[in-house]
Structure formats: structure tokens, C-alpha cells
Amino acid sequence: MSFARELSRRALSIRLATVPEEAVHIGRRAFADTVGVALAGADAPYLDALEAVLECDAAPGQVTLWGRGGRRASMLHAALVNGTAAHALDFDDCSTTMGGHPSAPVVPVVLGLAEALGLPAGKAIEAWITGVEVETRLARGLLPHHYEKGWHPTATLGVFGATAAAGRMFDFDEEQMAAALAVAVSMASGLKSNFGTPVKPLHVGQAAHNGIMAALVTRRGMTANLEAFEHNYGFFNLFNGAGTYDADAILDGWDGPLEVLQPGIAIKQHPCCGSAHSAIDAALRIVAREGLIAADAIESIETRTHERRLAHTNRPEPRSGLDAKFSVQFLTAKALTAGRIRLGDFDDAHFLTSDIASLLPRITARAHQDADAYRGDVRVVLKDGRVFEDGASTNFGRGPANPMSDDELGDKFVDCAAASLGELDAGNVYRAFLALDADTPIGPLMAGLSGKGDA
């Protein structure tokens, strides 16, 4: 039997009625977190360009564009815009298995289709769990080689999560789901060479868009080669290569704990690339112990992060606010001198303050090859001779081992959404997400996400 059919069968085995309540609650939190960071990212200028190219004003649809001033678009265009906004700030949730961001390619799909089709929250949560399980379990058999080769798993694997989620929203049977996944093989893309540019969030919007596209054309009768994954010229061999993947690892263990529970979904605390979070946290431990450190008091700083993490965060001279999100040098300096990383730290006009600019040349970023790939260490030498050191192991965000409470996540949501919705409405929207039950209609909640300019 083809891999696509085997994966389809497993994706369809997930049922809301039989998953643990904890997984349902994690889904509610994922909806809120993804929408919150999308609202914060909704004013990115490249979203204006994206809407203009798509001619959304000329072809309004049924799906709310989050935080975009009351505008609506088709299911496909809304997935592209909302998915791009969800990753615009690199503040969306993470999966250590996936080496990327599981919810951003999937949440715009399930919420958009629920709004357009009048479907309830339970359907959307079931589809979200399905999508996340598909993309993360693919990662089990493809990473780390897939990531090290230069692919962006949030996009290249996220498209299959988006496709599976859309298939669940459309009530696909096994044959339809297998066909849609095979169609999506030819829609997978996203390269790490564009990290630090607006194309990285576009990868996510594209994955969401292509997932719905694969499902829609399948729904209309399009077929594909059901051996598109394992074919000699298929996904596994072309995207990874012979001997670098394990298809059995992807298909095994579906009767065990859900990925959304173990190792779980990690909520980002810092609005920047997760590969720098361990260095940030190490720096913040120093600050907690020693207090803030003035830039002009520092002789030198040395960071040590895993070679896989440093490969795309070694940016000693960030050229923009977005580029700074991927600079372990900038982020460590900001953590030591300011005591936190904030959304406002990446404003293009103001991100490179004089103190940080003067400090960057005194920072050396080194790689390690330790077994703990999430370990980061920071060593600060002051001009008066004192030396401060600390380390942290941070799996991209706060997950089951150190969970972010609902109240803490609410604070993050309000911080992200207040500029778009107002602080009071942002709090109400967050509480509405956490109160979703299986029969709650999604449409009214989505309509309240229009943001600035909404009548």
C-alpha cells in the first residue's frame, strides 16, 4: 500500500471524541496564540503588497483577514494572508520534533474554513490536531537531515499538515485524503536561504494556501500518484535523499501519545528565532542574578549555541529589524542590557540603538556540538575584570515541562492584540478562545478579529 494511503488512514483515525481533553485545551490555546501573533504581525508592510497582488479588494470572500481593517477574502487568499501574518513576527508556537512552527500553517486553514463553511469549534480542533500530528510525525522520519539540507520544515512539512487539516474540515474519506496529500507533494517548498527576510513568513502563508488548494482540487476530482512520497523521484528521495529518511518512523506509534501532548507544543516567550532562545535565557539568568549591564561596561561577550542553531543565527551585523530576530549577537546584547526581548525591539527605524551598535563588534558567537542541541551559554567580561557566565537549555519555547499558564498566555495575547483590537476586546477574545466547546460556532469569533478600521 502507498505511503500516502497509510498516512491518510492514520490521519483519519484521530477523533475529537476519543482524544484527551488536555489535547483539546491545547488546541484552544494554539488558536489563541496563533491569532494573537498574527494580529501583532498584521501591519507588516509586505502584507499590503500581498493583498494588492492577490487583488483581495476586487474579490472579497467569506473569510476575515485578521487585523486587516475589516477586509475579507476567499478561503485561499485568506489562508495566504493570515498564514503569512501568523509568522510575520516569528512569535508563533514551536515543535522540537518538527524543528519549526506547527500551528501557523494549520490554524489559518481550520479557522478560515470553519468561518466560510459555518462549522463549529470542535471540527476545527479535531482538524488542527490532525494537521499537527501529520506534519510532526513526518518530521520524525525526515529530521535532522531535512533541516540541515536547507529546507524550512514549517513550510515543506507544514503544507501536509495544512492539507490533512483541510481534508478533515471537508470530511474526506481515505481515498480523498491520500490523493490530497499526494497532490501536496508537488506544492511543498521553502528554503532556509530566505530566513531573515519577509519570504520566511510567506513560506507559511503559502503552505496554508497550498494545503487548502490541494484539498479543494481533490474535492473536484483531481488525482495524483499515490506513490508521490516514496517514488524514485518522490518527496523522500528528492527533499532528503536515499538513506537519510525513515518512513517507518513516520507511520509507527500512532496508537501512542499525541505529538501535541508529548513532547508537546511550545509557546514562544521571546518574539524572535527560537534557535537563539537558549542564549537569551542564559543572558537573562545573568541579569536576574547581577542586574542589567550597561553596554559601555562590557569588554566582551561570547555565546555558545549548537552548530545547527548558529548556522542561521550568526548575524553579527543585522541589517533590519527582521534580520535582528535571527541575530544571536543582537538578541544576547539586548537581553543583557534591557532584561527582556520585546516586540518593539525590532522596529526597522529604531532597532539598532547606539548602545547595541557599539556592543555588537565585541560579541563572538561560537558553535558547539554537544549532545544537547538546545544548550546555550553566555560569558560576559566586564571592563573592570569581573566575569559573568550562565547557560540554559531551551527547546524553542515553554512546553509541557515548563508550561506557560493560561494567564501568562493571556498576557501575551493581549500584548500582541491590543494595538489591533483594543485591550478590553483583546482580553474578551482571548477568553472566548479558551471557552470554545465542540458546538461553538467559529464565525462570530472570527468576525471580531477584523481589527483597525473595522466598522
Coordinates of C-alpha atoms in Angstrom, one line a residue:
M1 CA 0.0 0.0 0.0
S2 CA 1.3 3.5 -0.8
F3 CA 2.7 5.8 1.8
A4 CA 0.1 8.4 1.1
R5 CA -2.7 5.9 1.8
E6 CA -1.0 4.7 5.0
L7 CA -0.6 8.3 6.2
S8 CA -4.2 9.1 5.2
R9 CA -5.5 6.1 7.3
R10 CA -3.7 7.3 10.3
A11 CA -4.7 10.9 9.9
L12 CA -8.4 9.9 9.7
S13 CA -8.0 7.8 12.9
I14 CA -8.0 10.9 15.1
R15 CA -11.4 11.7 16.6
L16 CA -12.3 14.5 18.8
A17 CA -14.5 12.2 20.9
T18 CA -11.5 10.0 21.8
V19 CA -8.6 12.4 22.2
P20 CA -7.7 13.6 25.8
E21 CA -9.4 16.8 27.0
E22 CA -5.9 18.2 27.5
A23 CA -5.3 18.0 23.8
V24 CA -8.5 19.9 23.1
H25 CA -7.4 22.6 25.6
I26 CA -4.0 22.8 23.9
G27 CA -5.9 23.3 20.6
R28 CA -7.8 26.2 22.1
R29 CA -4.6 27.8 23.3
A30 CA -3.0 27.2 19.9
F31 CA -5.9 29.0 18.2
A32 CA -5.5 32.0 20.6
D33 CA -1.7 32.2 20.4
T34 CA -1.6 31.9 16.6
V35 CA -4.3 34.5 16.1
G36 CA -2.6 36.8 18.7
V37 CA 0.7 36.8 17.0
A38 CA -1.0 37.2 13.6
L39 CA -2.8 40.3 14.8
A40 CA 0.5 41.7 16.0
G41 CA 2.1 41.0 12.7
A42 CA -0.9 42.2 10.6
D43 CA 0.6 45.6 9.9
A44 CA 3.8 44.2 8.2
P45 CA 4.1 46.3 5.0
Y46 CA 4.6 43.3 2.8
L47 CA 1.1 42.1 3.7
D48 CA -0.2 45.2 1.8
A49 CA 1.9 44.1 -1.2
L50 CA 0.5 40.6 -0.8
E51 CA -3.1 41.8 -0.7
A52 CA -2.5 44.0 -3.7
V53 CA -1.1 41.2 -5.8
L54 CA -3.9 38.9 -4.8
E55 CA -6.4 41.7 -5.6
C56 CA -8.4 40.9 -2.5
D57 CA -10.4 44.1 -2.7
A58 CA -11.6 43.1 -6.2
A59 CA -12.6 39.6 -5.0
P60 CA -13.9 39.8 -1.4
G61 CA -14.8 36.5 0.2
Q62 CA -16.2 34.8 3.3
V63 CA -13.1 34.7 5.5
T64 CA -11.9 37.5 7.8
L65 CA -8.3 38.9 7.2
W66 CA -7.1 39.1 10.8
G67 CA -6.3 42.6 11.9
R68 CA -6.5 44.0 8.4
G69 CA -9.2 46.6 8.8
G70 CA -12.4 44.7 8.2
R71 CA -11.4 43.2 4.9
R72 CA -12.4 39.7 3.8
A73 CA -11.0 37.3 1.2
S74 CA -11.6 33.9 -0.4
M75 CA -10.6 30.8 1.6
L76 CA -7.4 30.5 -0.4
H77 CA -6.4 34.1 -0.3
A78 CA -7.2 34.5 3.4
A79 CA -5.1 31.4 4.2
L80 CA -2.2 33.0 2.4
V81 CA -2.5 36.4 4.1
N82 CA -3.4 35.1 7.6
G83 CA -0.7 32.4 7.4
T84 CA 1.9 35.0 6.5
A85 CA 0.8 37.3 9.3
A86 CA 0.9 34.4 11.8
H87 CA 4.6 34.0 11.1
A88 CA 5.5 37.7 10.4
L89 CA 7.0 38.2 13.9
D90 CA 8.4 34.7 14.3
F91 CA 6.5 34.6 17.6
D92 CA 4.2 31.6 16.9
D93 CA 4.4 28.3 18.7
C94 CA 7.1 25.6 18.1
S95 CA 7.7 21.9 17.9
T96 CA 11.0 20.4 18.7
T97 CA 10.1 17.3 16.7
M98 CA 9.3 19.4 13.7
G99 CA 12.1 21.9 14.1
G100 CA 9.6 24.6 13.3
H101 CA 6.2 26.1 13.9
P102 CA 3.3 23.6 13.8
S103 CA 0.2 25.9 14.2
A104 CA 0.9 28.7 11.8
P105 CA 0.4 26.7 8.6
V106 CA -2.7 24.9 10.1
V107 CA -4.7 27.4 12.3
P108 CA -5.5 29.8 9.4
V109 CA -6.8 26.8 7.4
V110 CA -9.1 25.4 10.1
L111 CA -10.4 28.7 11.3
G112 CA -10.9 30.1 7.8
L113 CA -12.7 27.0 6.6
A114 CA -14.8 26.9 9.8
E115 CA -15.8 30.5 9.2
A116 CA -16.5 30.0 5.5
L117 CA -18.4 26.8 5.9
G118 CA -20.2 27.6 9.1
L119 CA -18.5 24.8 11.0
P120 CA -18.2 24.6 14.8
A121 CA -15.1 24.8 17.0
G122 CA -14.9 21.0 17.7
K123 CA -14.5 20.3 14.0
A124 CA -11.7 22.9 13.8
I125 CA -9.9 21.5 16.8
E126 CA -10.1 17.9 15.5
A127 CA -8.7 19.1 12.2
W128 CA -5.9 21.1 13.9
I129 CA -4.8 18.0 15.9
T130 CA -4.8 16.0 12.7
G131 CA -2.7 18.6 10.9
V132 CA -0.2 18.9 13.6
E133 CA 0.1 15.1 14.0
V134 CA 0.8 14.7 10.3
E135 CA 3.5 17.4 9.9
T136 CA 5.3 16.5 13.2
R137 CA 5.2 12.7 12.5
L138 CA 6.7 13.4 9.0
A139 CA 9.4 15.2 10.8
R140 CA 10.1 12.1 12.9
G141 CA 11.4 10.3 9.8
L142 CA 13.0 13.2 8.0
L143 CA 14.8 15.4 10.5
P144 CA 17.5 16.4 11.3
H145 CA 18.8 15.8 7.7
H146 CA 15.8 17.6 6.1
Y147 CA 16.6 20.8 8.2
E148 CA 20.3 20.6 7.8
K149 CA 20.0 20.3 4.0
G150 CA 18.4 23.7 4.0
W151 CA 14.6 23.1 3.9
H152 CA 12.3 25.1 6.1
P153 CA 10.1 22.4 7.7
T154 CA 7.4 24.8 8.8
A155 CA 6.7 25.1 5.1
T156 CA 7.9 21.9 3.5
L157 CA 6.1 19.7 6.1
G158 CA 3.5 22.3 7.2
V159 CA 1.9 22.0 3.8
F160 CA 1.0 18.4 4.6
G161 CA -0.4 19.5 8.0
A162 CA -2.5 22.1 6.2
T163 CA -3.7 19.6 3.6
A164 CA -4.6 17.0 6.2
A165 CA -6.4 19.6 8.3
A166 CA -8.4 20.9 5.2
G167 CA -9.3 17.3 4.4
R168 CA -10.7 16.8 7.8
M169 CA -12.7 20.0 7.5
F170 CA -14.1 18.7 4.2
D171 CA -14.9 15.2 5.7
F172 CA -12.6 13.4 3.2
D173 CA -12.5 9.6 3.1
E174 CA -9.3 7.7 3.0
E175 CA -9.0 7.8 -0.8
Q176 CA -9.6 11.6 -1.0
M177 CA -7.1 12.3 1.9
A178 CA -4.4 10.1 0.3
A179 CA -4.9 11.9 -3.1
A180 CA -4.8 15.4 -1.5
L181 CA -1.5 14.5 0.4
A182 CA -0.1 13.3 -2.9
V183 CA -1.1 16.5 -4.7
A184 CA 0.6 18.5 -1.9
V185 CA 3.9 16.7 -2.6
S186 CA 4.2 18.9 -5.6
M187 CA 3.3 22.0 -3.6
A188 CA 6.0 21.7 -0.9
S189 CA 8.6 24.4 -0.8
G190 CA 10.5 26.8 1.4
L191 CA 14.3 27.4 1.8
K192 CA 16.3 28.5 4.8
S193 CA 18.3 30.8 2.5
N194 CA 15.4 33.3 2.9
F195 CA 15.4 33.3 6.7
G196 CA 15.6 36.8 8.0
T197 CA 13.5 38.2 5.1
P198 CA 9.8 38.6 4.5
V199 CA 9.9 35.5 2.4
K200 CA 10.2 33.3 5.5
P201 CA 6.7 34.2 6.8
L202 CA 5.4 34.0 3.2
H203 CA 6.5 30.3 3.3
V204 CA 3.9 29.7 6.0
G205 CA 1.1 31.5 4.2
Q206 CA 2.0 29.6 1.1
A207 CA 1.8 26.3 3.0
A208 CA -1.6 27.2 4.3
H209 CA -2.8 28.3 0.9
N210 CA -1.4 25.2 -0.8
G211 CA -2.9 22.9 1.8
I212 CA -6.4 24.2 1.0
M213 CA -5.7 24.2 -2.7
A214 CA -4.6 20.5 -2.6
A215 CA -7.9 19.7 -0.8
L216 CA -10.1 21.8 -3.0
V217 CA -8.8 20.3 -6.3
T218 CA -9.0 16.8 -4.9
R219 CA -12.6 17.6 -3.9
R220 CA -13.2 18.4 -7.5
G221 CA -11.8 15.1 -8.7
M222 CA -8.1 15.8 -9.3
T223 CA -5.9 12.8 -8.8
A224 CA -2.2 12.3 -8.2
N225 CA 0.4 9.5 -7.9
L226 CA -0.3 7.9 -4.6
E227 CA 3.4 6.9 -4.5
A228 CA 4.5 10.5 -4.7
F229 CA 6.3 10.3 -1.4
E230 CA 8.3 7.0 -1.9
H231 CA 8.7 7.2 -5.7
N232 CA 12.3 7.3 -7.0
Y233 CA 11.6 11.0 -7.9
G234 CA 9.3 11.5 -4.9
F235 CA 9.4 13.7 -1.9
F236 CA 11.6 11.5 0.3
N237 CA 14.3 11.0 -2.2
L238 CA 14.3 14.5 -3.6
F239 CA 13.9 16.5 -0.5
N240 CA 16.0 14.3 1.7
G241 CA 17.9 11.6 -0.3
A242 CA 18.4 7.9 -0.1
G243 CA 19.4 6.7 3.3
T244 CA 18.5 9.9 5.1
Y245 CA 14.9 9.2 6.0
D246 CA 12.9 6.6 7.8
A247 CA 9.3 6.1 6.5
D248 CA 8.6 3.5 9.2
A249 CA 9.3 6.1 11.9
I250 CA 6.6 8.3 10.4
L251 CA 4.0 5.6 10.4
D252 CA 4.8 3.9 13.7
G253 CA 3.4 4.8 17.0
W254 CA 0.1 6.5 16.1
D255 CA -1.5 4.5 18.9
G256 CA 0.7 6.2 21.4
P257 CA 0.6 9.7 22.9
L258 CA -0.3 12.5 20.5
E259 CA 2.5 14.8 19.5
V260 CA 0.6 17.7 20.8
L261 CA 0.9 16.1 24.2
Q262 CA 4.3 14.6 24.1
P263 CA 6.7 16.3 23.5
G264 CA 4.0 18.9 23.1
I265 CA 3.6 22.4 21.7
A266 CA 6.0 25.0 23.0
I267 CA 4.7 28.6 23.3
K268 CA 7.3 31.2 22.5
Q269 CA 8.2 33.7 25.2
H270 CA 10.5 35.8 23.0
P271 CA 9.4 37.3 19.7
C272 CA 12.4 36.1 17.6
C273 CA 14.0 33.0 16.2
G274 CA 13.8 30.0 18.6
S275 CA 17.3 28.9 17.9
A276 CA 18.6 32.0 19.8
H277 CA 16.3 31.5 22.8
S278 CA 18.8 29.5 24.8
A279 CA 21.4 32.3 24.6
I280 CA 18.7 34.8 25.5
D281 CA 17.7 32.8 28.5
A282 CA 21.3 32.3 29.6
A283 CA 21.7 36.1 29.4
L284 CA 18.5 36.7 31.4
R285 CA 19.8 34.4 34.1
I286 CA 22.8 36.6 34.4
V287 CA 20.6 39.7 34.6
A288 CA 18.4 38.1 37.2
R289 CA 21.5 37.5 39.4
E290 CA 23.6 40.6 38.6
G291 CA 21.1 43.2 37.3
L292 CA 21.1 45.0 34.0
I293 CA 24.5 45.5 32.4
A294 CA 25.3 48.8 30.6
A295 CA 26.8 48.3 27.1
D296 CA 29.7 50.6 27.9
A297 CA 30.7 48.5 30.9
I298 CA 31.2 45.4 28.8
E299 CA 34.6 44.4 27.4
S300 CA 33.4 41.3 25.5
I301 CA 30.6 38.7 25.2
E302 CA 30.9 35.2 24.0
T303 CA 27.9 33.0 23.1
R304 CA 27.9 29.2 22.5
T305 CA 25.0 27.6 20.7
H306 CA 24.7 24.4 18.8
E307 CA 26.1 24.4 15.3
R308 CA 22.7 23.7 13.8
R309 CA 21.2 26.7 15.6
L310 CA 24.2 29.0 14.9
A311 CA 24.1 28.3 11.2
H312 CA 21.2 30.7 10.7
T313 CA 21.6 33.0 13.7
N314 CA 25.2 34.0 13.3
R315 CA 24.4 37.6 12.1
P316 CA 26.9 40.0 13.7
E317 CA 25.6 43.0 11.7
P318 CA 21.8 42.7 11.4
R319 CA 20.5 45.0 8.6
S320 CA 16.9 45.3 9.6
G321 CA 14.6 44.6 12.5
L322 CA 13.6 41.3 10.9
D323 CA 17.2 40.3 10.4
A324 CA 17.8 41.1 14.1
K325 CA 15.3 38.5 15.0
F326 CA 17.8 36.0 13.7
S327 CA 21.0 37.5 15.2
V328 CA 22.2 35.7 18.3
Q329 CA 24.6 38.6 18.8
F330 CA 21.8 41.3 18.8
L331 CA 19.4 39.3 20.9
T332 CA 22.0 38.4 23.6
A333 CA 23.1 42.1 23.8
K334 CA 19.5 43.2 24.1
A335 CA 18.8 40.7 26.8
L336 CA 21.8 41.7 28.9
T337 CA 21.2 45.4 28.6
A338 CA 17.4 45.6 28.6
G339 CA 16.4 42.5 30.6
R340 CA 13.8 41.3 28.1
I341 CA 13.1 41.0 24.4
R342 CA 10.0 43.0 23.2
L343 CA 8.1 43.3 20.0
G344 CA 9.2 46.9 19.8
D345 CA 12.8 45.9 19.7
F346 CA 12.5 45.1 16.0
D347 CA 11.1 48.3 14.6
D348 CA 13.2 48.9 11.5
A349 CA 13.7 52.6 12.3
H350 CA 14.8 52.1 15.8
F351 CA 16.1 48.5 16.4
L352 CA 19.9 49.4 16.2
T353 CA 20.3 51.7 19.1
S354 CA 23.6 53.4 19.7
D355 CA 24.5 51.2 22.7
I356 CA 23.7 47.9 20.9
A357 CA 25.5 49.1 17.7
S358 CA 28.7 49.8 19.8
L359 CA 28.4 46.5 21.6
L360 CA 27.9 44.2 18.6
P361 CA 31.6 44.2 17.5
R362 CA 32.6 42.9 20.9
I363 CA 30.4 39.8 20.7
T364 CA 31.8 36.5 19.5
A365 CA 29.4 33.7 18.6
R366 CA 30.8 30.2 18.7
A367 CA 29.3 26.8 17.8
H368 CA 29.2 23.6 19.9
Q369 CA 28.4 20.0 19.0
D370 CA 27.2 18.9 22.4
A371 CA 24.5 16.2 22.7
D372 CA 22.1 18.8 24.0
A373 CA 21.4 20.7 20.8
Y374 CA 19.3 23.2 22.7
R375 CA 22.0 24.3 25.1
G376 CA 23.2 27.9 25.0
D377 CA 26.0 29.5 27.1
V378 CA 26.9 33.2 27.6
R379 CA 30.1 34.6 29.0
V380 CA 30.3 38.3 29.8
V381 CA 33.7 40.0 30.6
L382 CA 33.3 43.5 32.1
K383 CA 35.9 46.2 31.7
D384 CA 36.5 46.1 35.5
G385 CA 37.6 42.5 35.2
R386 CA 34.5 40.8 36.5
V387 CA 33.2 37.8 34.6
F388 CA 29.6 36.6 34.5
E389 CA 28.6 33.2 33.0
D390 CA 25.5 31.2 32.7
G391 CA 23.7 28.7 30.5
A392 CA 20.3 27.4 29.6
S393 CA 18.7 24.6 27.6
T394 CA 15.6 26.0 25.8
N395 CA 13.5 23.9 23.4
F396 CA 12.3 26.9 21.5
G397 CA 9.7 27.8 24.0
R398 CA 7.7 26.8 27.1
G399 CA 6.2 23.4 26.7
P400 CA 4.8 20.6 29.0
A401 CA 8.0 20.5 31.1
N402 CA 7.6 24.2 32.0
P403 CA 4.2 25.2 30.8
M404 CA 3.0 28.8 30.2
S405 CA -0.1 29.2 32.3
D406 CA -3.4 30.3 30.7
D407 CA -3.0 33.7 32.4
E408 CA 0.5 34.1 31.1
L409 CA -0.6 33.2 27.6
G410 CA -3.5 35.7 28.0
D411 CA -0.9 38.4 28.8
K412 CA 1.0 37.5 25.7
F413 CA -2.2 37.6 23.6
V414 CA -3.3 41.0 24.9
D415 CA 0.2 42.4 24.4
C416 CA 0.0 41.1 20.8
A417 CA -3.6 42.0 20.0
A418 CA -4.2 45.2 21.9
A419 CA -3.0 47.5 19.2
S420 CA -5.4 45.9 16.8
L421 CA -8.4 45.2 18.9
G422 CA -8.0 47.4 22.0
E423 CA -7.0 46.0 25.3
L424 CA -10.5 45.3 26.6
D425 CA -11.7 43.5 23.4
A426 CA -8.4 41.6 23.2
G427 CA -9.0 40.2 26.7
N428 CA -12.5 39.2 25.7
V429 CA -11.4 37.5 22.5
Y430 CA -8.8 35.5 24.4
R431 CA -11.3 34.3 27.0
A432 CA -13.7 33.4 24.1
F433 CA -11.0 31.2 22.6
L434 CA -10.4 29.4 25.8
A435 CA -14.1 28.9 26.3
L436 CA -14.7 27.2 22.9
D437 CA -16.6 23.9 23.2
A438 CA -17.4 21.4 20.4
D439 CA -20.6 23.1 19.3
T440 CA -19.4 26.8 19.5
P441 CA -19.8 28.4 16.1
I442 CA -16.5 29.9 14.9
G443 CA -17.9 32.6 12.6
P444 CA -18.8 35.2 15.2
L445 CA -15.4 35.0 16.9
M446 CA -13.6 35.3 13.6
A447 CA -15.7 38.3 12.6
G448 CA -14.4 40.1 15.7
L449 CA -10.8 39.8 14.5
S450 CA -11.0 42.5 11.8
G451 CA -9.0 45.0 13.8
K452 CA -8.3 48.6 12.9
G453 CA -10.7 50.2 10.5
D454 CA -13.5 47.7 11.4
A455 CA -16.9 49.4 11.4

